[in-house]
PDB file of C-alpha atoms (C1' of nucleotides) in Angstrom:
ATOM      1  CA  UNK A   1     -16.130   2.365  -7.118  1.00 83.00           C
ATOM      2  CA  UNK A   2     -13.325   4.599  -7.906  1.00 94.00           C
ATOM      3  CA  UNK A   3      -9.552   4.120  -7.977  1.00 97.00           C
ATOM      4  CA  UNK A   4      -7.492   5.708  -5.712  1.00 98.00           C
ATOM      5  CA  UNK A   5      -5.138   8.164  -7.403  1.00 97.00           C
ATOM      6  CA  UNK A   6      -1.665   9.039  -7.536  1.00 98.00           C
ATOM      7  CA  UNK A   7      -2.356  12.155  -5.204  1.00 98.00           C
ATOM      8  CA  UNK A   8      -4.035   9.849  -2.198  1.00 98.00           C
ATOM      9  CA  UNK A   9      -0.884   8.496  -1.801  1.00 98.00           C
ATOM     10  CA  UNK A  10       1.492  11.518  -1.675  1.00 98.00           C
ATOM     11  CA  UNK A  11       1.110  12.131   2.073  1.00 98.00           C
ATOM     12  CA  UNK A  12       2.749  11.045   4.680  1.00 98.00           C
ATOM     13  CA  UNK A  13       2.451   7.009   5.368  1.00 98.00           C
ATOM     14  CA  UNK A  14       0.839   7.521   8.712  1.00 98.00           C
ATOM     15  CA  UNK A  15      -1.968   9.292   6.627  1.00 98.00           C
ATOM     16  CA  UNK A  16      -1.943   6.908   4.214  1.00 98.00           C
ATOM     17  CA  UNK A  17      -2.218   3.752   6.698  1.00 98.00           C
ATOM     18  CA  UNK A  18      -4.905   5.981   8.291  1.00 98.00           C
ATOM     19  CA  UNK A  19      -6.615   6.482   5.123  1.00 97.00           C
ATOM     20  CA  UNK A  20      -6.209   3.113   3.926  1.00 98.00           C
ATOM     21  CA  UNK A  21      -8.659   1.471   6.104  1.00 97.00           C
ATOM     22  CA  UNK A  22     -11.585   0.629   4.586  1.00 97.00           C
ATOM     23  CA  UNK A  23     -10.309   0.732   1.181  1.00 97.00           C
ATOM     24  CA  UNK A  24     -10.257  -2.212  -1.154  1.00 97.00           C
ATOM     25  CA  UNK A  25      -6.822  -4.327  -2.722  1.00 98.00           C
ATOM     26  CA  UNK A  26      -7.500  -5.745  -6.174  1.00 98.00           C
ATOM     27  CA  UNK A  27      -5.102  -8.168  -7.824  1.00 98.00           C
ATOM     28  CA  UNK A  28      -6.225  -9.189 -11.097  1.00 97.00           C
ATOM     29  CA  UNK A  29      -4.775 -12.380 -12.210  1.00 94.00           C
ATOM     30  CA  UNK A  30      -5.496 -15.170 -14.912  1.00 90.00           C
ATOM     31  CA  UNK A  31      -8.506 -13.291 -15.698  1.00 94.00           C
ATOM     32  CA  UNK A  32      -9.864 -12.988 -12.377  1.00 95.00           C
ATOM     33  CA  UNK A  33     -10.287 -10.646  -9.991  1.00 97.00           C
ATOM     34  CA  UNK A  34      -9.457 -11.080  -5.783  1.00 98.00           C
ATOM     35  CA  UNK A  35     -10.145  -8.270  -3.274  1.00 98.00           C
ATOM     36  CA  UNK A  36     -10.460  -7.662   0.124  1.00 98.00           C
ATOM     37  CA  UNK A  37     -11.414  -5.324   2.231  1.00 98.00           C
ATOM     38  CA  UNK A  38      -8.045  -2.943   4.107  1.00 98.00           C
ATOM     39  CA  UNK A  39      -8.574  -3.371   8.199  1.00 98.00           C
ATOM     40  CA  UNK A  40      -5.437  -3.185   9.330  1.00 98.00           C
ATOM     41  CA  UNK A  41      -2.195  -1.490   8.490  1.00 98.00           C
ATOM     42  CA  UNK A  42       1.301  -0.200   9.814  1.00 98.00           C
ATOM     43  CA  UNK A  43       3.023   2.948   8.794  1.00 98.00           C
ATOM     44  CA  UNK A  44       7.177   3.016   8.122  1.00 98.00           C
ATOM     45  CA  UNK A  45       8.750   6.123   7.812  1.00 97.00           C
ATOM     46  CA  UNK A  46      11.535   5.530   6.535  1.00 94.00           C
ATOM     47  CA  UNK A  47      14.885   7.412   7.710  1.00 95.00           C
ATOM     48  CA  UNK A  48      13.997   8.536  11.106  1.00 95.00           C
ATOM     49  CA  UNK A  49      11.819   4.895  11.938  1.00 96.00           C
ATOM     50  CA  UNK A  50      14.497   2.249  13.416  1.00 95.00           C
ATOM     51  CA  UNK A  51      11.874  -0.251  11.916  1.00 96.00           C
ATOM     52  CA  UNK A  52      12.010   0.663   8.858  1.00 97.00           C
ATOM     53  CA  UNK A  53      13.759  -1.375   5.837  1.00 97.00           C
ATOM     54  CA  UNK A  54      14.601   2.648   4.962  1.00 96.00           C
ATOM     55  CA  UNK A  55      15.980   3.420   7.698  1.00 95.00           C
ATOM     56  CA  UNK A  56      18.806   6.203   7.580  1.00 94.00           C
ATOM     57  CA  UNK A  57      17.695   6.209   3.826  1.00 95.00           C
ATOM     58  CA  UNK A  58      19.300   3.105   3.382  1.00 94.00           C
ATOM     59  CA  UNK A  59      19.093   2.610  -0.196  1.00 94.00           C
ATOM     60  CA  UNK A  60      19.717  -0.811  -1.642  1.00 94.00           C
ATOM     61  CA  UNK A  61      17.991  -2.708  -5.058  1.00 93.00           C
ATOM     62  CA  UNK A  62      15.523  -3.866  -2.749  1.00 95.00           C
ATOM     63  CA  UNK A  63      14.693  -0.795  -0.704  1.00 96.00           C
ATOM     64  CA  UNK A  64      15.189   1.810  -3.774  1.00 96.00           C
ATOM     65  CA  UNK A  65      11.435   1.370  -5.068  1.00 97.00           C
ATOM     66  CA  UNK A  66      10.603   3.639  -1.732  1.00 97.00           C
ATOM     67  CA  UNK A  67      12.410   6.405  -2.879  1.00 97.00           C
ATOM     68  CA  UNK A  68      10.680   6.557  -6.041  1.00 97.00           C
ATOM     69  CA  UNK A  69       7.001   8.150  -6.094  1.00 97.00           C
ATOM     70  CA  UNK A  70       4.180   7.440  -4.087  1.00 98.00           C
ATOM     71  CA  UNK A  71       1.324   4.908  -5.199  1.00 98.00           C
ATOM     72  CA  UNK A  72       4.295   1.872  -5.911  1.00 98.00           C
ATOM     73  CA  UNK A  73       4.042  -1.793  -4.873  1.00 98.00           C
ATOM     74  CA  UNK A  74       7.450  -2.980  -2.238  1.00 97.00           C
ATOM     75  CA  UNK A  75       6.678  -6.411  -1.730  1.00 97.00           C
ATOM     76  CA  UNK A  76       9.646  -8.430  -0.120  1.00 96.00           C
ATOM     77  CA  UNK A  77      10.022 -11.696   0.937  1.00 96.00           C
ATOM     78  CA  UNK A  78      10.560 -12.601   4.668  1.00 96.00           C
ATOM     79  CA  UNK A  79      11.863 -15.542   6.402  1.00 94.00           C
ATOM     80  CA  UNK A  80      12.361 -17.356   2.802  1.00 92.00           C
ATOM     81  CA  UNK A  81       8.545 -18.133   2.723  1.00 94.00           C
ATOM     82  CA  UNK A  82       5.949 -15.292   2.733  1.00 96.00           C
ATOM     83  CA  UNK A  83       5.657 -11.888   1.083  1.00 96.00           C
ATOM     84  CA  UNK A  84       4.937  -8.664   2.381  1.00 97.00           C
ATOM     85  CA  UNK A  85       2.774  -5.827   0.886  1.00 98.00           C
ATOM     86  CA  UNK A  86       3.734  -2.410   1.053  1.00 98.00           C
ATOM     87  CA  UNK A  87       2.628   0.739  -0.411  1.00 98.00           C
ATOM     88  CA  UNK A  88       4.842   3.377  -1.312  1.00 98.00           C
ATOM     89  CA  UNK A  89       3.791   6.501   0.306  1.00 98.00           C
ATOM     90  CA  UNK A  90       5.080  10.393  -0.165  1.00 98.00           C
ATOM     91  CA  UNK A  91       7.242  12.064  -2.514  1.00 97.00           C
ATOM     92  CA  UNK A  92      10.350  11.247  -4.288  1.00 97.00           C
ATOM     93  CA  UNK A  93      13.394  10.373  -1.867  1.00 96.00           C
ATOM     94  CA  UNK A  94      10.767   9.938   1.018  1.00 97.00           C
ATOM     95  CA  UNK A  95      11.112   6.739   1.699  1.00 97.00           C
ATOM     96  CA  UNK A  96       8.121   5.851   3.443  1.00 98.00           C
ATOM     97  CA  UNK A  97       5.831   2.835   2.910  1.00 98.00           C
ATOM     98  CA  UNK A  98       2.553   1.553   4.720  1.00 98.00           C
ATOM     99  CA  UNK A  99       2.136  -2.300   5.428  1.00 98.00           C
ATOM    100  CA  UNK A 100      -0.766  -3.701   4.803  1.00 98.00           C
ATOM    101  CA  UNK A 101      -1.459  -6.138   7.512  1.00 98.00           C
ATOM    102  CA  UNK A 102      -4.695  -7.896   6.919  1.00 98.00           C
ATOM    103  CA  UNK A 103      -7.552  -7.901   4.640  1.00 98.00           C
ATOM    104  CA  UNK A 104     -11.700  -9.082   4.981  1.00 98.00           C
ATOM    105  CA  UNK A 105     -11.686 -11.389   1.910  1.00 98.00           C
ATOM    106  CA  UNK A 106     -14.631  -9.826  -0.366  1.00 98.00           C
ATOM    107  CA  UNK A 107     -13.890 -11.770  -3.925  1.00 98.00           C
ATOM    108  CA  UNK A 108     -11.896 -14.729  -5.522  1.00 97.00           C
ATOM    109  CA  UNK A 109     -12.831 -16.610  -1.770  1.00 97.00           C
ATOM    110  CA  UNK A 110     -12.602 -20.026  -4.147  1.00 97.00           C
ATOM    111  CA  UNK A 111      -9.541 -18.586  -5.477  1.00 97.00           C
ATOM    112  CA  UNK A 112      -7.820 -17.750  -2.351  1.00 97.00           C
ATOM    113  CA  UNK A 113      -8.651 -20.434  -0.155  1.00 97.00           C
ATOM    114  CA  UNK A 114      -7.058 -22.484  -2.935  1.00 96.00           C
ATOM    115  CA  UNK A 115      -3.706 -20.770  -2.902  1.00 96.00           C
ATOM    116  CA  UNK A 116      -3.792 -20.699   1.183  1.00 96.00           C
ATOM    117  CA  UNK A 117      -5.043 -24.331   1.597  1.00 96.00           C
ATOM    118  CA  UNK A 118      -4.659 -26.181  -1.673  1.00 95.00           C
ATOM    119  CA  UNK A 119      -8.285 -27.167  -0.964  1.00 94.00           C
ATOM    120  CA  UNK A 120     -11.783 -25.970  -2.317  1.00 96.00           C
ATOM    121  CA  UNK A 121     -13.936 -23.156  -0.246  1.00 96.00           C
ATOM    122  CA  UNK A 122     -16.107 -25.804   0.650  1.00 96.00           C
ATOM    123  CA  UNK A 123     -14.235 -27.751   2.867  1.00 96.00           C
ATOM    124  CA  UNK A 124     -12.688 -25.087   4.485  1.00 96.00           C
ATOM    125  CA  UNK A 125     -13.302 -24.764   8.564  1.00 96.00           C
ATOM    126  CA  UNK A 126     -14.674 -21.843  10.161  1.00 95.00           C
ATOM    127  CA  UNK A 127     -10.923 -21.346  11.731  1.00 94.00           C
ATOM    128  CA  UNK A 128      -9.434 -21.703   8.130  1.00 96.00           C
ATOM    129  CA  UNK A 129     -11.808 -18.612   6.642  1.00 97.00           C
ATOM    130  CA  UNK A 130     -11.110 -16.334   9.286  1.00 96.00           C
ATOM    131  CA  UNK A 131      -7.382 -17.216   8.818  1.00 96.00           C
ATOM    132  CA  UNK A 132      -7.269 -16.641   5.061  1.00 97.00           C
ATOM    133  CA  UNK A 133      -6.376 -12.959   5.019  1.00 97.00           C
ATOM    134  CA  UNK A 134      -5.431 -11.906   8.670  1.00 97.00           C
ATOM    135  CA  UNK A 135      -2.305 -11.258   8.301  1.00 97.00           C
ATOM    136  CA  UNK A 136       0.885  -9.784   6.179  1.00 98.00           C
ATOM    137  CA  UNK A 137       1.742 -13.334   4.824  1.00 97.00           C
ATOM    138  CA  UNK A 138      -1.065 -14.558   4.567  1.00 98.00           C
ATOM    139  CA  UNK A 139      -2.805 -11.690   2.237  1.00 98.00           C
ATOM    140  CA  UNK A 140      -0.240 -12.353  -0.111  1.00 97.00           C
ATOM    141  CA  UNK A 141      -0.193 -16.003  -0.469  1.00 97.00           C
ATOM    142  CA  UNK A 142      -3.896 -15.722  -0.910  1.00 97.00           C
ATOM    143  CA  UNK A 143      -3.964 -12.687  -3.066  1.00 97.00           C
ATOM    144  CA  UNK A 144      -1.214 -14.125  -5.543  1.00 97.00           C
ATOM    145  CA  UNK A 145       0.816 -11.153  -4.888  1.00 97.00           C
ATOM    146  CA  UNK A 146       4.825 -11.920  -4.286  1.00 95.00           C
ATOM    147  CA  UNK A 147       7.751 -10.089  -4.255  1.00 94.00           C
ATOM    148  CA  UNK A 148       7.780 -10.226  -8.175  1.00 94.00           C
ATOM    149  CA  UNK A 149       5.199  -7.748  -7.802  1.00 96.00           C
ATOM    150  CA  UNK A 150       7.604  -5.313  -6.122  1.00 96.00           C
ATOM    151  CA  UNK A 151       7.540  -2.236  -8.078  1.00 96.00           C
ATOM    152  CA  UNK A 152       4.174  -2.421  -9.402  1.00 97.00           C
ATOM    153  CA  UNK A 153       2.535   1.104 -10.173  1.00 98.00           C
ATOM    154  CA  UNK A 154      -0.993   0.818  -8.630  1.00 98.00           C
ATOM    155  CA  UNK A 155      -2.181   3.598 -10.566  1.00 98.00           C
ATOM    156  CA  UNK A 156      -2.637   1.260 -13.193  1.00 97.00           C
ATOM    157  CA  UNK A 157      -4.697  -1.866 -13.500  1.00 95.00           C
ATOM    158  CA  UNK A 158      -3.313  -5.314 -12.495  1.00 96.00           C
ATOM    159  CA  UNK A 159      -2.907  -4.255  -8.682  1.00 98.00           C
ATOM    160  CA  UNK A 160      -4.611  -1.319  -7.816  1.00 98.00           C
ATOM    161  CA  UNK A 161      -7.062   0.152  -4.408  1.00 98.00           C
ATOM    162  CA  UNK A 162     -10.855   0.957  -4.638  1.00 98.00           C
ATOM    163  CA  UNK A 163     -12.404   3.656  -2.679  1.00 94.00           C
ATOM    164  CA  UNK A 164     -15.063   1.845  -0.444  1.00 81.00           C
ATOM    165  CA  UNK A 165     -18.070   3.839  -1.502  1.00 75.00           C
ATOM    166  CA  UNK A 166     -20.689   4.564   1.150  1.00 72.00           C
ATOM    167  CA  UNK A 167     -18.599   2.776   3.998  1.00 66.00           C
ATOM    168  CA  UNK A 168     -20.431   2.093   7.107  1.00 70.00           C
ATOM    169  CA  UNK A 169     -18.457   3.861   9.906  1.00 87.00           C
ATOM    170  CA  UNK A 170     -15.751   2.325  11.923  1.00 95.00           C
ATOM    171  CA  UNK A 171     -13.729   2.931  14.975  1.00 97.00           C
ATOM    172  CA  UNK A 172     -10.222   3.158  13.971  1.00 97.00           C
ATOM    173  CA  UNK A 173      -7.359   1.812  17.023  1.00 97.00           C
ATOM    174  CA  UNK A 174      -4.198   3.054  16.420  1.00 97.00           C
ATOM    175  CA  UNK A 175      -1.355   1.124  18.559  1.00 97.00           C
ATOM    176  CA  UNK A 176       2.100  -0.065  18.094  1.00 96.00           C
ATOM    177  CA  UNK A 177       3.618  -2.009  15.680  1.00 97.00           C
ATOM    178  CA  UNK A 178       4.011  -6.040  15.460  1.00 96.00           C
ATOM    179  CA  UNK A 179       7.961  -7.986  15.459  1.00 95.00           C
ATOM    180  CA  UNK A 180       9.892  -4.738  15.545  1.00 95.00           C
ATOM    181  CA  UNK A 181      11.502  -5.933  18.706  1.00 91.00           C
ATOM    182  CA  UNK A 182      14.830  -4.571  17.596  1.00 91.00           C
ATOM    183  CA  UNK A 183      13.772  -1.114  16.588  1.00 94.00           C
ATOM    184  CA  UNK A 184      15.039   0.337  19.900  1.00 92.00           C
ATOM    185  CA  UNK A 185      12.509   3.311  20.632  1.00 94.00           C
ATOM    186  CA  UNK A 186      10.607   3.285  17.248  1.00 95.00           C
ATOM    187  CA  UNK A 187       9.245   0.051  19.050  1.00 95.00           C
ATOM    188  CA  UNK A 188       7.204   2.197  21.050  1.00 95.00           C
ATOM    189  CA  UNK A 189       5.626   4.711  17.985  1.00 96.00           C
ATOM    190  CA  UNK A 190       1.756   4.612  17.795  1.00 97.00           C
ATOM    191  CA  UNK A 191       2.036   3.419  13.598  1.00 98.00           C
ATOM    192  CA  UNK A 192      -0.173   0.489  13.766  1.00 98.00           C
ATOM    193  CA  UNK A 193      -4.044   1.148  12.476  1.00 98.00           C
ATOM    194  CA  UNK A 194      -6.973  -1.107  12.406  1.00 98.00           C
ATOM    195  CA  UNK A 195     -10.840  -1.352  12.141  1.00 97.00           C
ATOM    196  CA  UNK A 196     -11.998  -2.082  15.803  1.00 97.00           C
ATOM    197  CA  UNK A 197     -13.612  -4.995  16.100  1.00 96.00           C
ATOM    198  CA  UNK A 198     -13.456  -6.684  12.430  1.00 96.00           C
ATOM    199  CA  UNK A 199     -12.541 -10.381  12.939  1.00 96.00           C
ATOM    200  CA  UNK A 200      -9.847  -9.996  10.364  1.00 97.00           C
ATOM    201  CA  UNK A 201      -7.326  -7.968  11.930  1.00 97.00           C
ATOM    202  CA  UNK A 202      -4.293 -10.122  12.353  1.00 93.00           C
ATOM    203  CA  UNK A 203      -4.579 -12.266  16.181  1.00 70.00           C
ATOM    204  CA  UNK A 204      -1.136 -11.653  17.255  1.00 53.00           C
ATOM    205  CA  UNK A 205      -2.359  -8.890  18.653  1.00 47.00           C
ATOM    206  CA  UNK A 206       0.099  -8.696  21.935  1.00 42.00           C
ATOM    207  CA  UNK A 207      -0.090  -4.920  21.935  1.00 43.00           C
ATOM    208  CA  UNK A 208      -2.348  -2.122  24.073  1.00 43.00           C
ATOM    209  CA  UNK A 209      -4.239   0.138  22.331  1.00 45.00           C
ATOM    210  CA  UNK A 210      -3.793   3.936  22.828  1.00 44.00           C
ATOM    211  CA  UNK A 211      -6.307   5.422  24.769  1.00 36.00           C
ATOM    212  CA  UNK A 212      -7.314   8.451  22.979  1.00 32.00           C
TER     213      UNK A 212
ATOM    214  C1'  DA B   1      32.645 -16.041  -1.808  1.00 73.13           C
ATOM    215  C1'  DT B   2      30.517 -16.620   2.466  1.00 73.13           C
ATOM    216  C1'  DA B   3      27.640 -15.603   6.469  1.00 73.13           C
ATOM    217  C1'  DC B   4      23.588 -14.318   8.552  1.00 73.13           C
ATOM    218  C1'  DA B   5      19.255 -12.100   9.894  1.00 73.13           C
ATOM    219  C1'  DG B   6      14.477 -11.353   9.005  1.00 73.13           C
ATOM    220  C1'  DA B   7       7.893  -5.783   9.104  1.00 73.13           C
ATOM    221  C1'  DT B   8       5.819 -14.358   9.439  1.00 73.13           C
ATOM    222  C1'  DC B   9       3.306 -18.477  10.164  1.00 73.13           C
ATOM    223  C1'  DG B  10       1.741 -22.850  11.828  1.00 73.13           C
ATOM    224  C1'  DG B  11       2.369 -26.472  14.751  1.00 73.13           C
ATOM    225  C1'  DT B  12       3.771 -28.084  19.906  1.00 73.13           C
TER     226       DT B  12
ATOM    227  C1'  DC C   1       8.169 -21.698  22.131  1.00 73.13           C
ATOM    228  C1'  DC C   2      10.452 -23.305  17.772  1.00 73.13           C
ATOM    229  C1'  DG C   3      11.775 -24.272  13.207  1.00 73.13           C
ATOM    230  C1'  DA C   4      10.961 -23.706   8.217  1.00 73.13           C
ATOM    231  C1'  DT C   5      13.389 -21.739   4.191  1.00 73.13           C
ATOM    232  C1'  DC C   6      15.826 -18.435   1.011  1.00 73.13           C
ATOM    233  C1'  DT C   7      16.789 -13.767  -0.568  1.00 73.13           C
ATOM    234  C1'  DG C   8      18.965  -9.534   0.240  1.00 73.13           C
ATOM    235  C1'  DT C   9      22.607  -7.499   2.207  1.00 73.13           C
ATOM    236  C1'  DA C  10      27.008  -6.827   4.383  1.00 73.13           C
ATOM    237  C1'  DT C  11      31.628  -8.096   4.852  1.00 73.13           C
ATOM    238  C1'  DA C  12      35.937  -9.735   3.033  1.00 73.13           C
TER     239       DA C  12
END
DNA sequence: ATACAGATCGGT
DNA sequence: CCGATCTGTATA
């Protein structure tokens, strides 16, 4: 499978969620490998999008890896416990970022459920394997991936994205995004993606789909 | 120096 | 619904 390139990500971060889906996140770590499988993501873009951490091109250390060039990890840590995944999409001072919201675990399962469970694959329940990846936090804590990682160029190889190969097709819903209850109208833009149907797209799903 | 909110999650 | 838990950010 191929990397994705610098170029895949220089679009806008709605294309890039789009685009995303169906694409693979490796993390290589301790000399092993963990992917999973992109089914669902959110696009932020940036100074226009209330719900964005760049919004009106608000620039701080934390925010300032978004207005650097595409194909960057912004990972940042929310509610003092779990970090979030971003990729850094279009050019330079476009801040815009996609979130990637949940992953189908594909390899480093023993791995993950590990870092998610401190427990062996083994005795995990059905509820716990369907839970490992299915959701912002979640991906990360099982991944490995924190907000240490912020910054990370994922043209290289410690964190990079596959291309999927011959991918089967999917139906792709695209609906609004999740906790952005404060984003005034941006609360209502259609910047949420996922792979209809795959039982790893994150269950707080309290959101209508757009018809069409 | 201090205050406070948060692109979440898991348990009730 | 609620609380955990702590960093980034704003304000002074």
């Amino acid at each position: 499978m191929k990397k994705l390139e610098r170029s895949f990500y220089n679009r806008t971060a709605i294309e890039v969620a789009k685009g995303l889906l169906g694409k693979y996140l490796v993390h290589r770590v301790n000399g092993r490998e963990l992917s999973g499988k992109i089914v669902e993501t959110e696009a932020y873009m940036g100074p226009d999008d209330k719900a964005a951490h760049s919004c009106s091109n608000r620039r701080t250390k934390r925010t300032e890896v978004m207005f650097g060039p595409p194909g960057y990890a912004y990972v940042y840590l929310i509610y003092g416990m779990y970090s979030c995944m971003n990729i850094v999409a279009s050019e330079v001072e476009s801040p815009q970022a996609v979130l990637i919201r949940a992953l189908e675990p594909v390899k480093g399962l023993e791995d993950m459920a590990k870092a998610r469970y401190h427990k062996s694959l083994a005795d995990c329940t059905k509820k716990e394997l369907l839970g490992l990846t299915n959701g912002p936090g979640k991906l990360c804590r099982a991944m490995g991936i924190t907000n240490r990682d912020s910054g990370e160029d994922l043209c290289r190889n410690r964190i990079f994205l596959l291309e999927g190969g011959m991918e089967p097709e999917f139906e792709m819903v695209t609906t609004t995004r999740i906790n952005i209850d404060y984003a005034e109208e941006a609360i209502h833009f259609p910047y949420r993606f996922y792979i209809n149907g795959n039982r790893y797209v994150s269950v707080r799903d309290r959101n209508y789909p757009f018809s069409g």
